[in-house]
Tab-separated table of C-alpha atoms and ligand atoms in Angstrom:
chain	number	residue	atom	x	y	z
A	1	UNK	CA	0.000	0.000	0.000
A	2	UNK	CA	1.217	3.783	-0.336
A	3	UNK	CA	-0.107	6.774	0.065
A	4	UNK	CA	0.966	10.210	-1.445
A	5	UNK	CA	2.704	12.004	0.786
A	6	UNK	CA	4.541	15.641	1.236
A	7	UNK	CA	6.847	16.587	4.248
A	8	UNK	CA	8.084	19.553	5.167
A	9	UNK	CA	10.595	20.509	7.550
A	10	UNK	CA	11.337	23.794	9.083
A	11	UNK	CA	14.284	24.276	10.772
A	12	UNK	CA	13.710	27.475	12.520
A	13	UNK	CA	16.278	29.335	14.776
A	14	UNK	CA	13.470	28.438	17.816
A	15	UNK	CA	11.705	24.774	16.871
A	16	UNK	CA	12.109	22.410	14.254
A	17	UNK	CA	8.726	21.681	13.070
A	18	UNK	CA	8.194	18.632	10.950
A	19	UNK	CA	4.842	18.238	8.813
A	20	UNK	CA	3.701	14.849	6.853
A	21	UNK	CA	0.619	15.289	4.608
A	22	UNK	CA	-1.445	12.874	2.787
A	23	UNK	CA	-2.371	14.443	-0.510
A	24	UNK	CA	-6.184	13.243	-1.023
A	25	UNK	CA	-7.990	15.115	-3.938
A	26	UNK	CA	-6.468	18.732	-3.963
A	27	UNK	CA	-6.478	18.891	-0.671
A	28	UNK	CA	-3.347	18.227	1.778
A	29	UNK	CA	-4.607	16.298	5.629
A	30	UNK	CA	-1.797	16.623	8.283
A	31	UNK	CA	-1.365	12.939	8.917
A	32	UNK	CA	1.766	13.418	11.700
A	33	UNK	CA	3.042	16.607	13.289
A	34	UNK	CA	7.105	16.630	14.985
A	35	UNK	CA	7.698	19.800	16.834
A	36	UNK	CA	10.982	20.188	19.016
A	37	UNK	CA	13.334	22.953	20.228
A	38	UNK	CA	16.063	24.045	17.797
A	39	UNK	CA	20.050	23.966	18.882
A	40	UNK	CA	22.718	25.090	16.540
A	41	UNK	CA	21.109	27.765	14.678
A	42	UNK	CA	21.494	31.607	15.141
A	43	UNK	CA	19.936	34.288	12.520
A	44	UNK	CA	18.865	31.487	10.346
A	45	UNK	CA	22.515	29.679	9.216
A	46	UNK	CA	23.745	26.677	11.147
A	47	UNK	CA	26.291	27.298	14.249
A	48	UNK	CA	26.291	23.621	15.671
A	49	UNK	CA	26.295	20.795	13.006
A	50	UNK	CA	25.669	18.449	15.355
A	51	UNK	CA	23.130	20.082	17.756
A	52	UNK	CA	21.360	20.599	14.802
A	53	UNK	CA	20.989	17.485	13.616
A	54	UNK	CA	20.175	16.258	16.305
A	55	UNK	CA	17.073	18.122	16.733
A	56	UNK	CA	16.326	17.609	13.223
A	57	UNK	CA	15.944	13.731	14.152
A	58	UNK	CA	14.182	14.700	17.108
A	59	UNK	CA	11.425	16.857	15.134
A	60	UNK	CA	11.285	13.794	12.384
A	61	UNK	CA	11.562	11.016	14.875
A	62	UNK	CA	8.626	12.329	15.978
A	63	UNK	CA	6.377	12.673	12.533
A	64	UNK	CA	7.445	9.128	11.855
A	65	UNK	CA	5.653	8.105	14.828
A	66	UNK	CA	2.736	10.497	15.030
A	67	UNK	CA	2.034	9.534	11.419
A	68	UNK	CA	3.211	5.546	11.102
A	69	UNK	CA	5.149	6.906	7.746
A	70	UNK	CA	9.265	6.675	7.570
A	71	UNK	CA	10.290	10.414	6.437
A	72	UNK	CA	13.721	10.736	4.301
A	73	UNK	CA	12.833	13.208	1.931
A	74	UNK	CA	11.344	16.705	2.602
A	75	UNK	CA	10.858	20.319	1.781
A	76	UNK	CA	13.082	21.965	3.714
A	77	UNK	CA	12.805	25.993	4.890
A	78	UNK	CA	15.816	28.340	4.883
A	79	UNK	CA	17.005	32.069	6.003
A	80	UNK	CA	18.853	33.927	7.077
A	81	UNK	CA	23.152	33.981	5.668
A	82	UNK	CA	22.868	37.307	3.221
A	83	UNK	CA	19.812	36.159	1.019
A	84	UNK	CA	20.285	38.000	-2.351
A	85	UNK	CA	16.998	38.809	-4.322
A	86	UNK	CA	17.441	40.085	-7.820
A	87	UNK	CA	15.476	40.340	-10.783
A	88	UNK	CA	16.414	39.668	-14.480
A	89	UNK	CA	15.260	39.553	-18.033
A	90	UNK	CA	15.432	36.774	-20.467
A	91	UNK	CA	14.100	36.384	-24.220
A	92	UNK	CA	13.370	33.690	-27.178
A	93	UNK	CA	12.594	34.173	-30.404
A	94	UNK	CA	9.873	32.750	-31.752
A	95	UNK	CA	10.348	30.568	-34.574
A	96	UNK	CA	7.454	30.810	-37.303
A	97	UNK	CA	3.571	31.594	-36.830
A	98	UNK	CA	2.848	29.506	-34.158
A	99	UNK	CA	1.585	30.045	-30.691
A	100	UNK	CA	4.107	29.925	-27.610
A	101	UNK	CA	4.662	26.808	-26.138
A	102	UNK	CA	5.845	25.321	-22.383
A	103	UNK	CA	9.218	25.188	-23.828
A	104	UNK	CA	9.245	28.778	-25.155
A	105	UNK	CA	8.684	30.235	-21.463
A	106	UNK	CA	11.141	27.234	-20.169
A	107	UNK	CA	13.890	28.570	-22.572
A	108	UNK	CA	13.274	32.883	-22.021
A	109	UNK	CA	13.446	32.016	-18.189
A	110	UNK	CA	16.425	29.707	-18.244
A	111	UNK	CA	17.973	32.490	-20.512
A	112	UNK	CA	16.699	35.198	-17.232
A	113	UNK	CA	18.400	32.857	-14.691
A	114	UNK	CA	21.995	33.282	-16.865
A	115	UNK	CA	22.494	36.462	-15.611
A	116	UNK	CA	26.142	36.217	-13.820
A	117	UNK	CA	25.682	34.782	-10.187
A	118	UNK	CA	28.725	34.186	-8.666
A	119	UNK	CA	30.116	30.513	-8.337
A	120	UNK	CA	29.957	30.848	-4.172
A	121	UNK	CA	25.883	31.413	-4.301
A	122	UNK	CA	23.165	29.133	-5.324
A	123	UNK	CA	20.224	29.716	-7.049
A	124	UNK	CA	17.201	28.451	-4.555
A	125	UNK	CA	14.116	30.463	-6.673
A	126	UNK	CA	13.642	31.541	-10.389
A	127	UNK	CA	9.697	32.844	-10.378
A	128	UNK	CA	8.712	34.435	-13.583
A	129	UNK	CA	7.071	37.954	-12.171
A	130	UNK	CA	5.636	38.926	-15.907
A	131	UNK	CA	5.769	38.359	-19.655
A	132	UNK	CA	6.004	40.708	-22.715
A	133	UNK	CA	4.781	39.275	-26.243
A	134	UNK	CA	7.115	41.566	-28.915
A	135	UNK	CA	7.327	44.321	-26.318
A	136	UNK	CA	3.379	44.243	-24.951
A	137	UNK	CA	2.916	42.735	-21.624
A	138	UNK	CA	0.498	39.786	-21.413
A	139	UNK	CA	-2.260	38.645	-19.221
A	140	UNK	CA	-0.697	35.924	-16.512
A	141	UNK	CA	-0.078	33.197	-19.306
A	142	UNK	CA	1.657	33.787	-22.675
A	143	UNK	CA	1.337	30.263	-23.401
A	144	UNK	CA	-0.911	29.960	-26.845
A	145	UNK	CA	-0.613	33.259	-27.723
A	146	UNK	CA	1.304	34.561	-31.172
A	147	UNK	CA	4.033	36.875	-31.159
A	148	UNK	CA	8.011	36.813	-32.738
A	149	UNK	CA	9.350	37.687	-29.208
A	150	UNK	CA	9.060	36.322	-25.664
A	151	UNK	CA	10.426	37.985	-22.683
A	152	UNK	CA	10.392	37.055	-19.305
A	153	UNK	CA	11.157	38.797	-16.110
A	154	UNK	CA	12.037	37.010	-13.482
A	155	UNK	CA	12.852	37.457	-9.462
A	156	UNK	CA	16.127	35.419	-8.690
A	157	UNK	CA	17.117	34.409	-5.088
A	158	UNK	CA	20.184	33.008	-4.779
A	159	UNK	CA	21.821	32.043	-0.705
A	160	UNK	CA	25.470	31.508	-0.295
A	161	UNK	CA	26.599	27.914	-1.332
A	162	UNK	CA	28.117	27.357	1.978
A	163	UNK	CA	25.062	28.382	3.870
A	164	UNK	CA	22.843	25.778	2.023
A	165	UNK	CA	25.847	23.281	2.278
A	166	UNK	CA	25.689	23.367	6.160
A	167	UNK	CA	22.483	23.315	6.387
A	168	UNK	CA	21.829	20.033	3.413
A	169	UNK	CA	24.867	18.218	5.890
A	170	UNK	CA	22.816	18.308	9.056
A	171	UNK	CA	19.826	17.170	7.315
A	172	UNK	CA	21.495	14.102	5.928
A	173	UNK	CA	22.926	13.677	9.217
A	174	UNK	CA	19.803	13.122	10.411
A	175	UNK	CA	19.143	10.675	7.072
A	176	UNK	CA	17.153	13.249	5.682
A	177	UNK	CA	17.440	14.289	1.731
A	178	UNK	CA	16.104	17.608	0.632
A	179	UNK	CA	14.046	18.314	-2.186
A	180	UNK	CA	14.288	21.331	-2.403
A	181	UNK	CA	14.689	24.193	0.006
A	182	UNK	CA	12.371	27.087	0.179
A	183	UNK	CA	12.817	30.089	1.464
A	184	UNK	CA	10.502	31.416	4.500
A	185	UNK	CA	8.521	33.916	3.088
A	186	UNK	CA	7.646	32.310	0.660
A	187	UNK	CA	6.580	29.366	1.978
A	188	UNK	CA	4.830	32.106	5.045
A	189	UNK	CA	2.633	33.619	1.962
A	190	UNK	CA	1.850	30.993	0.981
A	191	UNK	CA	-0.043	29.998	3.618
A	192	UNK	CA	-1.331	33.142	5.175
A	193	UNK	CA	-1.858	35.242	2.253
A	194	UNK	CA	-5.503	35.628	0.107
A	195	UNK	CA	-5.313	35.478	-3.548
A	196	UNK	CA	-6.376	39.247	-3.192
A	197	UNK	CA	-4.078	40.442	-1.117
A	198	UNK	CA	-1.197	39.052	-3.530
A	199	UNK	CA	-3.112	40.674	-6.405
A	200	UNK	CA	-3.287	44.176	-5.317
A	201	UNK	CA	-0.021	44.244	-3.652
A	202	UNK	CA	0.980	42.853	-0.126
A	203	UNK	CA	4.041	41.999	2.234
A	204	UNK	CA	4.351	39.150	4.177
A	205	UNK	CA	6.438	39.899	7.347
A	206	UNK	CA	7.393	36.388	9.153
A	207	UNK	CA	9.344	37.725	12.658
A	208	UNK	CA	10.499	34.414	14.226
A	209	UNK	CA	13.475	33.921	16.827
A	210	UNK	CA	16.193	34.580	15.089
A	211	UNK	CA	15.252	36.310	11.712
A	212	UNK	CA	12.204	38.518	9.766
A	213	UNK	CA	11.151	37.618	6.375
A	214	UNK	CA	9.607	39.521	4.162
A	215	UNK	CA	7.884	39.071	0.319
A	216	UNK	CA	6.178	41.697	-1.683
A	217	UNK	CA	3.556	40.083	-3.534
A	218	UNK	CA	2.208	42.023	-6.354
A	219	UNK	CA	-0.100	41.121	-9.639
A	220	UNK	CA	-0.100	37.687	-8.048
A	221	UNK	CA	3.803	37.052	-8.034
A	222	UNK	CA	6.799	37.656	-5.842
A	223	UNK	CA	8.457	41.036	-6.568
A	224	UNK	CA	10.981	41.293	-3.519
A	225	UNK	CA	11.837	39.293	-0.480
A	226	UNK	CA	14.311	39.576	1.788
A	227	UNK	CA	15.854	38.161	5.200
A	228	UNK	CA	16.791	40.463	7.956
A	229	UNK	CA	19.102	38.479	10.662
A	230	UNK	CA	17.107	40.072	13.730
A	231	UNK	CA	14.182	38.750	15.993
A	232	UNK	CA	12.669	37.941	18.487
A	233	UNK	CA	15.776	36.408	20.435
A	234	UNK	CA	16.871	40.077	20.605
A	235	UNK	CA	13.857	41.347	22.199
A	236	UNK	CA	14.592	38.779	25.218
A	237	UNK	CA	18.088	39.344	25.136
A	238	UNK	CA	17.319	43.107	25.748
A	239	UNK	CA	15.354	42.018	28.218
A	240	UNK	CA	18.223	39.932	29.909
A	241	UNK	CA	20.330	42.982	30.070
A	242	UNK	CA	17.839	45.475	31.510
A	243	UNK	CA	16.988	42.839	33.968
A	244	UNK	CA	19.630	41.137	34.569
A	245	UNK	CA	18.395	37.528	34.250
A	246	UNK	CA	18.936	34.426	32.479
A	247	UNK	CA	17.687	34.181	28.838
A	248	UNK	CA	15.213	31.922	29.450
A	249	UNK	CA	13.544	34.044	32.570
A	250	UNK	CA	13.163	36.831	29.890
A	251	UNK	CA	12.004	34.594	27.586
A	252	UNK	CA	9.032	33.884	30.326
A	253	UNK	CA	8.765	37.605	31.092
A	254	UNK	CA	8.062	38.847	27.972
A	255	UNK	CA	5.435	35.955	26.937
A	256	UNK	CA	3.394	36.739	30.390
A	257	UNK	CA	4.148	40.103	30.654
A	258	UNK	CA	5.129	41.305	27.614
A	259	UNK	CA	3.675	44.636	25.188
A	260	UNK	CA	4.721	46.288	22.224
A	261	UNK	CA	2.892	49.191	23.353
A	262	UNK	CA	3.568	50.782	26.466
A	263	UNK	CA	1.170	53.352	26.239
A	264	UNK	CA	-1.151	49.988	26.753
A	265	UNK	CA	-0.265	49.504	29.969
A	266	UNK	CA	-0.962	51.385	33.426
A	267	UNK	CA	1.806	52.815	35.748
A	268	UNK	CA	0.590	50.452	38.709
A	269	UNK	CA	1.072	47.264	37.246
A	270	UNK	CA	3.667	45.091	38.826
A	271	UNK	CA	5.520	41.805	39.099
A	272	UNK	CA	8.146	40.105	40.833
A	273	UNK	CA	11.143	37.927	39.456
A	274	UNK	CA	14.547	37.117	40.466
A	275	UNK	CA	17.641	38.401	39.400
A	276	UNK	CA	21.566	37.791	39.374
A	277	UNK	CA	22.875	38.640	42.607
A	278	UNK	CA	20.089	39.301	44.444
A	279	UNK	CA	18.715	37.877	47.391
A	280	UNK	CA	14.957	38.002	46.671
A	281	UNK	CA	12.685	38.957	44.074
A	282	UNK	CA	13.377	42.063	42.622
A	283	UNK	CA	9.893	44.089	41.306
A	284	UNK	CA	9.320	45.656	37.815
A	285	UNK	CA	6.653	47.453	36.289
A	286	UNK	CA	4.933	45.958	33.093
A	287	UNK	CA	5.188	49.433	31.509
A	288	UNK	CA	8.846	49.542	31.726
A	289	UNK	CA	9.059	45.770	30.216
A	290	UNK	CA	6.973	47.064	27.391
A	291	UNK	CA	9.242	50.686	26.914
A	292	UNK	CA	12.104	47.290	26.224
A	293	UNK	CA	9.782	45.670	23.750
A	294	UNK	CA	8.405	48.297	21.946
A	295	UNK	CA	11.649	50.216	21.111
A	296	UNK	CA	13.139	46.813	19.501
A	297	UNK	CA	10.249	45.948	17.735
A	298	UNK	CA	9.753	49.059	16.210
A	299	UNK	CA	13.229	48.916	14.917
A	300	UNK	CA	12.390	45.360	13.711
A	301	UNK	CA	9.956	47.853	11.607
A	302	UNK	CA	11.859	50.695	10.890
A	303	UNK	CA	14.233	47.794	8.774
A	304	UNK	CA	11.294	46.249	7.235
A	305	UNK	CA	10.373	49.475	5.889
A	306	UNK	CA	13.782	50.115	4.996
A	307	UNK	CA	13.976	46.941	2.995
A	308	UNK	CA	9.941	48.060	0.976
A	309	UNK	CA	11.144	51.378	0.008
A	310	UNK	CA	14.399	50.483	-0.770
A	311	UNK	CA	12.843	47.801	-3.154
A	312	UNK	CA	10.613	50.497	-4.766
A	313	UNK	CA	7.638	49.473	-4.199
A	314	UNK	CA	6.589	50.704	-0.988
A	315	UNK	CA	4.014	52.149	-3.407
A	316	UNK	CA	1.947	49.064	-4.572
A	317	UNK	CA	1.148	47.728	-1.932
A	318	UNK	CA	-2.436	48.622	-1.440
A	319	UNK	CA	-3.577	45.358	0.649
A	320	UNK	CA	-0.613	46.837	3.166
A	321	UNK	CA	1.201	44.248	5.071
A	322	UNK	CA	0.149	40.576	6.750
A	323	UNK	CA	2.648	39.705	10.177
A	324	UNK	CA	2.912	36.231	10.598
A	325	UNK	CA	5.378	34.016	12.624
A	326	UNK	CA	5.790	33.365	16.982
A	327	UNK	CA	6.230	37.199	17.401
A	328	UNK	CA	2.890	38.103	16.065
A	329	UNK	CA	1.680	36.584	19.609
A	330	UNK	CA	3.041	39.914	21.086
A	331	UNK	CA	0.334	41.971	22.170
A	332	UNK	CA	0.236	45.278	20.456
A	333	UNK	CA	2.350	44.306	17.869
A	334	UNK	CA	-0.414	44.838	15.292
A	335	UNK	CA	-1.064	48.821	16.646
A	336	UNK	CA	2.716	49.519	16.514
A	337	UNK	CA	3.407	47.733	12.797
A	338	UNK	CA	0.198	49.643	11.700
A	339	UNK	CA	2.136	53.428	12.954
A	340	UNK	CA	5.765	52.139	11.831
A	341	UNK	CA	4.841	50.723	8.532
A	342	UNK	CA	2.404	53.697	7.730
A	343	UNK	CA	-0.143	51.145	6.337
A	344	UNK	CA	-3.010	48.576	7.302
A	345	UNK	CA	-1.619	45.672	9.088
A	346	UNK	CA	-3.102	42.376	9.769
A	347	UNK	CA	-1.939	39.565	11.932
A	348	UNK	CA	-2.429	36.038	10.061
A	349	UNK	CA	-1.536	32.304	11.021
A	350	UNK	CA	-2.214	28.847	9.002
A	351	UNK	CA	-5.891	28.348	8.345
A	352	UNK	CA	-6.947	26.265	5.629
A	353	UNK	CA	-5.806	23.329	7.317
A	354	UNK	CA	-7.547	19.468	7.693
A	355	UNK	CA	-6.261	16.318	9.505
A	356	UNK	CA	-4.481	16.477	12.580
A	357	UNK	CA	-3.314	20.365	12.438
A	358	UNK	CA	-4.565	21.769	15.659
A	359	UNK	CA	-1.255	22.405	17.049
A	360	UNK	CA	-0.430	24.045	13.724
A	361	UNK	CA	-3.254	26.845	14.117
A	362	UNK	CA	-0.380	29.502	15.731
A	363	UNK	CA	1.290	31.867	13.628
A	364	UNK	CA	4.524	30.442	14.650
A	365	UNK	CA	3.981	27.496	11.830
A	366	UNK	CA	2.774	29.528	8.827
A	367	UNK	CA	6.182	28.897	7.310
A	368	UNK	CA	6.200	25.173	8.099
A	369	UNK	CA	2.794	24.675	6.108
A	370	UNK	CA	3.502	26.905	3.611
A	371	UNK	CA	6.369	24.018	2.826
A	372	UNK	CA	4.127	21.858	2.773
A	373	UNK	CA	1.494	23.822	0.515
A	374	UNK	CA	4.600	24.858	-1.775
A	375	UNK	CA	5.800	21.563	-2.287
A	376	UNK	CA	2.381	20.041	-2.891
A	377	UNK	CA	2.142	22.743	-5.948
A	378	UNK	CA	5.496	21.702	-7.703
A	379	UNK	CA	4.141	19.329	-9.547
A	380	UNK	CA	7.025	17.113	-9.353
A	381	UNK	CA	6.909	16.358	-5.440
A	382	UNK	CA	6.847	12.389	-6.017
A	383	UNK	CA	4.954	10.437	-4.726
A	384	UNK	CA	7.164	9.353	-1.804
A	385	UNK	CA	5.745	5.852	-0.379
A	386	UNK	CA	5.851	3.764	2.990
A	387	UNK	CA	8.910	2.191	2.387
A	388	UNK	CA	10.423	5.752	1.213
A	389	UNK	CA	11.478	4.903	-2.065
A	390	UNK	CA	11.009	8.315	-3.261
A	391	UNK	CA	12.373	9.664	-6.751
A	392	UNK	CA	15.375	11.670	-6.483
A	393	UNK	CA	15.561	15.280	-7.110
A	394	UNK	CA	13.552	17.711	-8.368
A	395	UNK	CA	14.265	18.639	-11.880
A	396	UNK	CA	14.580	22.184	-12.306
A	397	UNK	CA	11.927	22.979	-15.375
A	398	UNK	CA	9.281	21.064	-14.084
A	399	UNK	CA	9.476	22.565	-10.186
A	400	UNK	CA	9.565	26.166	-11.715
A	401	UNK	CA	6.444	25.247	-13.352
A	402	UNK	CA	5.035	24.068	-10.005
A	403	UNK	CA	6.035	26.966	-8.185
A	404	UNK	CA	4.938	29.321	-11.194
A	405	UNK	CA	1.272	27.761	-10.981
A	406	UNK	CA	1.211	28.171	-6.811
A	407	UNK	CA	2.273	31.507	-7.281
A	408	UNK	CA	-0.040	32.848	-9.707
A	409	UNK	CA	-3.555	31.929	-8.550
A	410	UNK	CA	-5.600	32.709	-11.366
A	411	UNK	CA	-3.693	31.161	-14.063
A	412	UNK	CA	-5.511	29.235	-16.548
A	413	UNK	CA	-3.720	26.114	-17.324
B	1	ATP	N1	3.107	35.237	22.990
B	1	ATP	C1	4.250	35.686	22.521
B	1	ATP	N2	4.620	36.976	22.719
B	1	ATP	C2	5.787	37.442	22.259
B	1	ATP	N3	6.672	36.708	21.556
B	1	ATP	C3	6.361	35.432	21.325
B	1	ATP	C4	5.150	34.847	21.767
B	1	ATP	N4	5.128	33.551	21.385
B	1	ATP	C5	6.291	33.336	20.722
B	1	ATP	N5	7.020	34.457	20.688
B	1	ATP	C6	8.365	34.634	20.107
B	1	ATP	O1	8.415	34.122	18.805
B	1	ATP	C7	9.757	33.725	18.508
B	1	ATP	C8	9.743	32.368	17.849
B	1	ATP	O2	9.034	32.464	16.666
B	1	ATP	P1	9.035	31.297	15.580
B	1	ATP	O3	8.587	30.027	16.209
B	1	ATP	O4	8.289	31.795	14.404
B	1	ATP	O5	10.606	31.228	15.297
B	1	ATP	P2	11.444	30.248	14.356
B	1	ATP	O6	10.656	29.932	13.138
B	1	ATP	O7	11.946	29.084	15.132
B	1	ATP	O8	12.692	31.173	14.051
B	1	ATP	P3	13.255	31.778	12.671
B	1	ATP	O9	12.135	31.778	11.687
B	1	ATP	O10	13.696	33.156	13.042
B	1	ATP	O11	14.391	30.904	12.303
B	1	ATP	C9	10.528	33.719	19.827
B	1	ATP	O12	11.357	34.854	19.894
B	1	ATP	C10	9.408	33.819	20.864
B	1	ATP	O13	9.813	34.502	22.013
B	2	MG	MG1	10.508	30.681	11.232
């Protein structure tokens, strides 16, 4: 017997969350769920080969027995390690009358992706943004259509080769081949984001422990993305240091106490914890706590803006911005995005979800079912079955064409 299945893993800088689905009609049903506390990962690149690994096998260990399936392939997230986005052209002429086939677009975007990238990076994404049929753009498809020219612009995102080489190395340390890895926000949009929102312009801002990722989405594609190497982590650590306590103390702190808006909270408001050196519990006020919170977060906003306007097009985005990952759980957040980001914010987390997914209903696992979503769409994800005799990699054509159709919702193929 075997069933279709799609795993994705992502190794976050916080938990390693591992997701098996059973693909039944077009529809994905969580089947097993692995979630356990990252080691060996700071800013999203790997610190601690082995601690790493070994919570990688925790995570899957895990799956494998929630869901009664072996795992040793998967769709695997990644951050963080200077991310470069860039976008390109390509072109094909078109040979005689004839209306453009698959292997028109395949050529103009494999011509795009030639572009000089330097032998030390690797090219993780190549998603077409638009097409132009002898110099008029066309509607989302160009395939059928007539014209002597094709062009193609693409977005490129390529990660340093060492950075994905770390990162492939603890996975197969923990017997695990990649498919392919994806990087957070996209996987993140893909499962928070509404086919409207990604139409009239929207960015996807996924703040987890130890990095925020961002996506423009506009006319239904990705225009920009970007990693930024802070987090969450540094909101506690700030806390550590105004406290003076141990990380984990803060960490408590600030997810029972903590605000992004201090305006929120009223002078009186009080409580007790214990610090180095002292010989009881020393008292703080909330309001203070939040003063700490809010002025990092905000920053965390300030260099999300940065990154929109610096992309140019801070001024398409008229469905505003969609926060997503653990740090969305910060109260207030949503107020103080809203006045950094000078546009409507809302606060998202996985919800077209079936099987067992309960645990996966926090905004802390939008990227991890994105992965899953993502790699359901490339149409090449094989069918992997119990005994895990999966094919082996993805070929390149046939997963752009996956991740061209889960990109562009409306596209008539
Ligand atoms: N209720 C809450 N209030 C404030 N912060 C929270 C709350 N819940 C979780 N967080 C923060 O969210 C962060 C973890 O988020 P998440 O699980 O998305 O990270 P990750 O995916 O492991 O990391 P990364 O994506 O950066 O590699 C931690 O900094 C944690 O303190
Ligand atoms: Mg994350």
């Amino acid at each position: 017997m075997s069933a279709h299945l799609v795993v994705g893993i992502d190794v976050g800088t916080t938990k390693v969350c591992t997701i098996v689905g059973e693909v039944r009609a077009d529809d994905i049903f969580v089947v097993g769920v692995g979630i356990e506390p990252s080691h060996g990962m700071k800013k999203g690149v790997v610190t601690d080969l082995s601690a790493l690994a070994a919570s990688i096998s925790a995570s899957v260990h895990q799956a494998e027995r929630a869901s009664g399936f072996e795992i040793n392939r998967a769709f695997v997230s990644l951050a963080g390690g200077q991310i470069a986005p860039r976008n390109s052209r390509g072109a094909v002429g078109l040979v005689g009358n004839r209306g453009v086939r698959e292997e028109d677009v395949d050529k103009a975007i494999e011509n795009a992706r030639m572009i000089a990238i330097p032998h030390n990076r690797e090219v993780l994404h190549v998603i077409p943004r638009s097409y132009a049929l002898d110099g008029v753009h066309t509607v989302r498809s160009p395939i059928g259509m007539h014209g002597f020219r094709l062009e193609v612009e693409v977005h490129i995102i390529t990660a340093p080769a060492t950075v994905v080489a770390n990162l492939e190395q603890a996975l197969r340390a923990s017997l695990i081949e990649p498919d392919r890895f994806i990087l957070n926000p996209l996987a993140s949009g893909d499962a928070v984001l509404t086919d409207e929102e990604r139409e009239m312009g929207v960015v996807v801002i996924d703040i987890g422990g130890g990095t925020t990722d961002l996506a423009v989405f506009i006319e239904g594609s990705v225009w920009h993305s970007a990693v930024i190497p802070i987090g969450g982590d540094l909101i506690t650590s700030d806390l550590t240091h105004w406290m003076r306590v141990p990380f984990d103390v803060a960490e408590t702190v600030k997810l029972q106490y903590g605000h992004a808006r201090q305006k929120s909270i009223g002078p009186l408001e009080t409580f007790a914890v214990q610090t180095f050196g002292a010989d009881g519990p020393d008292e703080f006020s909330r309001a203070d706590i939040a003063m700490v919170i809010e002025a990092r977060t905000a920053e965390i906003f300030e260099k999300v803006l940065e990154e929109i306007k610096h992309s140019g097009y801070d001024g398409l985005l008229r469905a505003g911005a969609v926060v997503t990952g653990g740090c969305a759980q910060l109260p207030g957040i949503r107020d103080l995005a809203s006045d950094v980001l000078g546009m409507p914010v809302r606060l998202a987390k996985p919800e077209r979800l079936t099987g067992m997914a309960d645990v996966l209903r926090s905004p802390a696992f939008s990227t991890s079912v994105g992965l899953l979503r993502l790699g359901l769409q490339m149409e090449s994800a094989a069918p992997l079955n119990v005994n895990g005799n999966g094919t082996p990699n993805i070929k390149l054509g046939k997963w752009l064409g996956g991740l061209f159709r889960g990109l562009l919702p409306d596209e008539e193929t």
